[in-house]
Amino acid sequence: MPAAQRDSFQEATRREVLALRPELAAEHFRLLDAIWDQGDPVVLELCRVRMATLMGAAAAQPERSPAAVAAGLTDDLVERLPGWPTDPAFTDTHRTALAFTEQFVIDHHGITDDHVQALEAALGAEGVVVLTTALGVWDNQHRLDIALGVTAP
Amino acid sequence: MSTTPRLPSAIDGVPAHIGSVLQHAPDVRAAFDAMYATLLGRGTVGMDVKEALRLRNAAVSDCGL
């Protein structure tokens, strides 16, 4: 049942909730498209899933970016995410981006010059802007899911 | 909290600030600006409420901007 016809948002999908404000939903999805078009999809997806896990965003964890899967992301790598600091399956670029992501989630004031310099060395300045914008958008999306009881994308 | 930008400006001759730094990813920046304009400028929630929430969010997040 569309969210607009429910008594509450509970058990609505994210798309049903966002559809209550179609103009804003369209801009939101255009922003996500721009992020996925500009960034490394595997790096982005690893960071998105890690953020969702740390924030307890259950609806977002099973989602998979088609772009990331097409670029080679496997379920095995996603399942190994908790061990990223030492697991050899992760590249230095993955580790740099995941370290930045975790610091962003846990305490954004704890992000240092070293974090940003390492990320710029790995992804370039464009990649830093894309990832940081993506983290902001996903942070908002995860909080929306949790606050409104969204159960599926 | 850093008081100076941690990335260089993407625009020659323009100092590093939020606008010139975000210009490293112009398509993302443009999409964000369009979304934000729609979020703030339209809808049923009044601008006074949105601005109060924005300021409260900035205070809680300790955002100096």
mmCIF file of C-alpha atoms in Angstrom:
data_model
loop_
_atom_site.group_PDB
_atom_site.id
_atom_site.type_symbol
_atom_site.label_atom_id
_atom_site.label_comp_id
_atom_site.label_asym_id
_atom_site.label_seq_id
_atom_site.Cartn_x
_atom_site.Cartn_y
_atom_site.Cartn_z
ATOM 1 C CA MET A 1 0.000 0.000 0.000
ATOM 2 C CA PRO A 2 1.437 3.438 -0.827
ATOM 3 C CA ALA A 3 2.749 5.302 2.194
ATOM 4 C CA ALA A 4 0.282 8.138 1.575
ATOM 5 C CA GLN A 5 -2.596 5.731 2.314
ATOM 6 C CA ARG A 6 -1.169 4.357 5.552
ATOM 7 C CA ASP A 7 -1.806 5.555 9.059
ATOM 8 C CA SER A 8 1.963 5.759 9.573
ATOM 9 C CA PHE A 9 5.235 5.205 7.772
ATOM 10 C CA GLN A 10 5.843 1.919 9.551
ATOM 11 C CA GLU A 11 6.864 -0.859 7.142
ATOM 12 C CA ALA A 12 6.828 1.481 4.162
ATOM 13 C CA THR A 13 9.565 1.243 1.582
ATOM 14 C CA ARG A 14 11.968 4.142 1.162
ATOM 15 C CA ARG A 15 10.630 4.818 -2.332
ATOM 16 C CA GLU A 16 7.066 4.977 -1.001
ATOM 17 C CA VAL A 17 8.082 7.484 1.647
ATOM 18 C CA LEU A 18 10.106 9.635 -0.748
ATOM 19 C CA ALA A 19 7.240 9.560 -3.244
ATOM 20 C CA LEU A 20 5.266 11.732 -0.829
ATOM 21 C CA ARG A 21 7.489 14.574 -2.046
ATOM 22 C CA PRO A 22 8.057 13.689 -5.725
ATOM 23 C CA GLU A 23 10.048 16.789 -6.703
ATOM 24 C CA LEU A 24 12.457 16.277 -3.846
ATOM 25 C CA ALA A 25 12.661 12.538 -4.527
ATOM 26 C CA ALA A 26 13.596 13.226 -8.135
ATOM 27 C CA GLU A 27 16.412 15.587 -7.083
ATOM 28 C CA HIS A 28 17.553 13.093 -4.442
ATOM 29 C CA PHE A 29 17.839 10.318 -7.028
ATOM 30 C CA ARG A 30 19.590 12.647 -9.488
ATOM 31 C CA LEU A 31 22.162 13.410 -6.797
ATOM 32 C CA LEU A 32 22.696 9.702 -6.124
ATOM 33 C CA ASP A 33 23.102 9.087 -9.871
ATOM 34 C CA ALA A 34 25.733 11.827 -10.080
ATOM 35 C CA ILE A 35 27.610 10.307 -7.135
ATOM 36 C CA TRP A 36 27.642 6.824 -8.669
ATOM 37 C CA ASP A 37 28.630 8.220 -12.067
ATOM 38 C CA GLN A 38 31.595 10.169 -10.674
ATOM 39 C CA GLY A 39 33.017 7.859 -8.035
ATOM 40 C CA ASP A 40 34.661 4.439 -7.987
ATOM 41 C CA PRO A 41 31.566 2.228 -7.525
ATOM 42 C CA VAL A 42 33.301 -0.532 -5.572
ATOM 43 C CA VAL A 43 34.865 1.928 -3.122
ATOM 44 C CA LEU A 44 31.568 3.769 -2.774
ATOM 45 C CA GLU A 45 29.586 0.581 -2.161
ATOM 46 C CA LEU A 46 32.016 -0.754 0.434
ATOM 47 C CA CYS A 47 31.778 2.558 2.280
ATOM 48 C CA ARG A 48 27.973 2.694 1.971
ATOM 49 C CA VAL A 49 27.534 -0.817 3.361
ATOM 50 C CA ARG A 50 30.032 -0.205 6.163
ATOM 51 C CA MET A 51 28.246 2.982 7.143
ATOM 52 C CA ALA A 52 24.868 1.221 7.087
ATOM 53 C CA THR A 53 26.254 -1.516 9.322
ATOM 54 C CA LEU A 54 27.725 0.912 11.850
ATOM 55 C CA MET A 55 24.483 2.918 11.951
ATOM 56 C CA GLY A 56 22.277 -0.159 12.227
ATOM 57 C CA ALA A 57 20.438 0.760 9.029
ATOM 58 C CA ALA A 58 18.948 -2.662 8.334
ATOM 59 C CA ALA A 59 17.040 -1.667 5.207
ATOM 60 C CA ALA A 60 20.193 -0.424 3.486
ATOM 61 C CA GLN A 61 22.523 -3.323 4.261
ATOM 62 C CA PRO A 62 21.157 -5.892 1.767
ATOM 63 C CA GLU A 63 21.037 -3.344 -1.075
ATOM 64 C CA ARG A 64 23.733 -3.674 -3.729
ATOM 65 C CA SER A 65 24.776 -1.053 -6.208
ATOM 66 C CA PRO A 66 24.446 -2.505 -9.730
ATOM 67 C CA ALA A 67 27.395 -0.353 -10.775
ATOM 68 C CA ALA A 68 29.563 -1.839 -8.032
ATOM 69 C CA VAL A 69 28.551 -5.398 -8.877
ATOM 70 C CA ALA A 70 29.285 -4.720 -12.554
ATOM 71 C CA ALA A 71 32.686 -3.364 -11.529
ATOM 72 C CA GLY A 72 33.548 -6.578 -9.683
ATOM 73 C CA LEU A 73 32.200 -6.235 -6.151
ATOM 74 C CA THR A 74 31.440 -9.674 -4.719
ATOM 75 C CA ASP A 75 29.264 -10.794 -1.801
ATOM 76 C CA ASP A 76 32.384 -12.407 -0.354
ATOM 77 C CA LEU A 77 34.151 -9.055 -0.108
ATOM 78 C CA VAL A 78 31.087 -7.450 1.470
ATOM 79 C CA GLU A 79 30.887 -10.243 4.065
ATOM 80 C CA ARG A 80 34.543 -9.657 4.925
ATOM 81 C CA LEU A 81 34.029 -5.930 5.568
ATOM 82 C CA PRO A 82 34.308 -6.137 9.387
ATOM 83 C CA GLY A 83 37.894 -7.336 8.932
ATOM 84 C CA TRP A 84 38.944 -4.619 6.447
ATOM 85 C CA PRO A 85 41.863 -3.251 8.518
ATOM 86 C CA THR A 86 43.860 -6.480 8.178
ATOM 87 C CA ASP A 87 42.105 -8.622 5.550
ATOM 88 C CA PRO A 88 44.347 -8.835 2.446
ATOM 89 C CA ALA A 89 41.271 -8.907 0.202
ATOM 90 C CA PHE A 90 41.025 -5.140 0.669
ATOM 91 C CA THR A 91 43.291 -2.768 -1.228
ATOM 92 C CA ASP A 92 45.064 0.240 0.231
ATOM 93 C CA THR A 93 42.479 2.448 -1.476
ATOM 94 C CA HIS A 94 39.635 0.460 0.115
ATOM 95 C CA ARG A 95 41.301 0.777 3.516
ATOM 96 C CA THR A 96 41.875 4.525 3.183
ATOM 97 C CA ALA A 97 38.258 5.133 2.167
ATOM 98 C CA LEU A 98 36.874 2.831 4.874
ATOM 99 C CA ALA A 99 39.001 4.482 7.570
ATOM 100 C CA PHE A 100 37.670 7.866 6.501
ATOM 101 C CA THR A 101 34.109 6.519 6.458
ATOM 102 C CA GLU A 102 34.326 5.025 9.935
ATOM 103 C CA GLN A 103 35.758 8.252 11.350
ATOM 104 C CA PHE A 104 32.977 10.209 9.613
ATOM 105 C CA VAL A 105 30.355 8.003 11.263
ATOM 106 C CA ILE A 106 31.886 7.725 14.716
ATOM 107 C CA ASP A 107 33.154 11.297 15.183
ATOM 108 C CA HIS A 108 33.433 13.605 12.187
ATOM 109 C CA HIS A 109 35.394 16.099 14.281
ATOM 110 C CA GLY A 110 38.059 13.418 14.586
ATOM 111 C CA ILE A 111 38.835 13.572 10.868
ATOM 112 C CA THR A 112 42.375 14.871 10.531
ATOM 113 C CA ASP A 113 44.542 16.446 7.863
ATOM 114 C CA ASP A 114 46.173 13.018 7.496
ATOM 115 C CA HIS A 115 42.820 11.353 6.751
ATOM 116 C CA VAL A 116 42.083 13.834 3.968
ATOM 117 C CA GLN A 117 45.601 13.785 2.540
ATOM 118 C CA ALA A 118 45.549 9.991 2.370
ATOM 119 C CA LEU A 119 42.133 10.014 0.740
ATOM 120 C CA GLU A 120 43.225 12.632 -1.803
ATOM 121 C CA ALA A 121 46.296 10.540 -2.630
ATOM 122 C CA ALA A 122 44.053 7.512 -3.189
ATOM 123 C CA LEU A 123 41.052 9.055 -4.965
ATOM 124 C CA GLY A 124 42.117 12.532 -6.042
ATOM 125 C CA ALA A 125 40.403 15.744 -4.967
ATOM 126 C CA GLU A 126 37.343 14.869 -7.051
ATOM 127 C CA GLY A 127 37.081 11.522 -5.304
ATOM 128 C CA VAL A 128 37.287 13.182 -1.890
ATOM 129 C CA VAL A 129 34.411 15.518 -2.756
ATOM 130 C CA VAL A 130 32.340 12.676 -4.220
ATOM 131 C CA LEU A 131 32.860 10.339 -1.261
ATOM 132 C CA THR A 132 32.278 13.028 1.353
ATOM 133 C CA THR A 133 29.081 14.139 -0.380
ATOM 134 C CA ALA A 134 27.990 10.506 -0.633
ATOM 135 C CA LEU A 135 28.581 9.949 3.072
ATOM 136 C CA GLY A 136 26.407 12.954 3.858
ATOM 137 C CA VAL A 137 23.612 11.713 1.613
ATOM 138 C CA TRP A 138 23.754 8.151 2.966
ATOM 139 C CA ASP A 139 23.901 9.388 6.565
ATOM 140 C CA ASN A 140 20.679 11.253 5.897
ATOM 141 C CA GLN A 141 19.137 8.285 4.101
ATOM 142 C CA HIS A 142 19.974 5.850 6.893
ATOM 143 C CA ARG A 143 18.578 8.205 9.529
ATOM 144 C CA LEU A 144 15.398 8.670 7.481
ATOM 145 C CA ASP A 145 14.992 4.885 7.178
ATOM 146 C CA ILE A 146 15.462 4.345 10.895
ATOM 147 C CA ALA A 147 13.367 7.298 12.073
ATOM 148 C CA LEU A 148 10.402 6.512 9.812
ATOM 149 C CA GLY A 149 10.491 2.747 10.132
ATOM 150 C CA VAL A 150 11.435 2.094 6.528
ATOM 151 C CA THR A 151 11.913 -1.638 6.097
ATOM 152 C CA ALA A 152 13.084 -1.933 2.484
ATOM 153 C CA PRO A 153 14.538 0.254 -0.242
ATOM 154 C CA MET B 1 38.014 21.078 13.766
ATOM 155 C CA SER B 2 40.120 22.338 10.890
ATOM 156 C CA THR B 3 39.878 26.088 10.352
ATOM 157 C CA THR B 4 41.393 25.975 6.874
ATOM 158 C CA PRO B 5 40.236 24.010 3.836
ATOM 159 C CA ARG B 6 41.873 20.610 3.520
ATOM 160 C CA LEU B 7 41.557 20.520 -0.260
ATOM 161 C CA PRO B 8 42.778 23.112 -2.758
ATOM 162 C CA SER B 9 40.464 25.244 -4.828
ATOM 163 C CA ALA B 10 39.372 23.698 -8.099
ATOM 164 C CA ILE B 11 39.159 27.147 -9.710
ATOM 165 C CA ASP B 12 42.331 28.929 -10.799
ATOM 166 C CA GLY B 13 42.834 32.220 -8.977
ATOM 167 C CA VAL B 14 40.028 31.579 -6.492
ATOM 168 C CA PRO B 15 40.863 30.849 -2.857
ATOM 169 C CA ALA B 16 39.813 27.534 -1.372
ATOM 170 C CA HIS B 17 36.369 27.759 0.179
ATOM 171 C CA ILE B 18 33.309 25.530 0.225
ATOM 172 C CA GLY B 19 32.226 26.512 -3.270
ATOM 173 C CA SER B 20 35.612 26.324 -4.988
ATOM 174 C CA VAL B 21 36.514 23.040 -3.273
ATOM 175 C CA LEU B 22 33.234 21.338 -4.185
ATOM 176 C CA GLN B 23 33.906 22.348 -7.779
ATOM 177 C CA HIS B 24 36.340 19.427 -8.000
ATOM 178 C CA ALA B 25 33.184 17.377 -8.662
ATOM 179 C CA PRO B 26 30.980 19.862 -10.558
ATOM 180 C CA ASP B 27 28.246 17.408 -11.539
ATOM 181 C CA VAL B 28 27.844 16.217 -7.964
ATOM 182 C CA ARG B 29 27.917 19.779 -6.669
ATOM 183 C CA ALA B 30 25.243 20.865 -9.182
ATOM 184 C CA ALA B 31 23.026 17.909 -8.277
ATOM 185 C CA PHE B 32 23.446 18.632 -4.579
ATOM 186 C CA ASP B 33 22.598 22.310 -5.054
ATOM 187 C CA ALA B 34 19.463 21.407 -7.027
ATOM 188 C CA MET B 35 18.328 18.958 -4.349
ATOM 189 C CA TYR B 36 19.043 21.437 -1.561
ATOM 190 C CA ALA B 37 17.174 24.239 -3.337
ATOM 191 C CA THR B 38 14.141 21.977 -3.697
ATOM 192 C CA LEU B 39 14.410 20.863 -0.083
ATOM 193 C CA LEU B 40 14.605 24.395 1.285
ATOM 194 C CA GLY B 41 12.532 26.337 -1.194
ATOM 195 C CA ARG B 42 9.458 24.213 -1.683
ATOM 196 C CA GLY B 43 7.099 21.962 0.233
ATOM 197 C CA THR B 44 4.697 22.268 3.126
ATOM 198 C CA VAL B 45 7.228 22.875 5.914
ATOM 199 C CA GLY B 46 7.725 26.612 6.346
ATOM 200 C CA MET B 47 11.078 28.315 5.828
ATOM 201 C CA ASP B 48 11.068 29.492 9.444
ATOM 202 C CA VAL B 49 10.854 25.916 10.660
ATOM 203 C CA LYS B 50 13.495 24.698 8.209
ATOM 204 C CA GLU B 51 15.907 27.469 9.188
ATOM 205 C CA ALA B 52 15.400 26.781 12.890
ATOM 206 C CA LEU B 53 16.103 23.078 12.298
ATOM 207 C CA ARG B 54 19.131 23.890 10.131
ATOM 208 C CA LEU B 55 20.617 26.127 12.816
ATOM 209 C CA ARG B 56 19.927 23.553 15.533
ATOM 210 C CA ASN B 57 21.501 20.815 13.414
ATOM 211 C CA ALA B 58 24.566 23.018 12.828
ATOM 212 C CA ALA B 59 24.860 23.711 16.551
ATOM 213 C CA VAL B 60 24.584 20.046 17.512
ATOM 214 C CA SER B 61 27.086 19.097 14.789
ATOM 215 C CA ASP B 62 29.360 22.013 15.805
ATOM 216 C CA CYS B 63 29.493 23.278 12.237
ATOM 217 C CA GLY B 64 31.250 26.644 12.123
ATOM 218 C CA LEU B 65 29.820 27.573 8.721
#
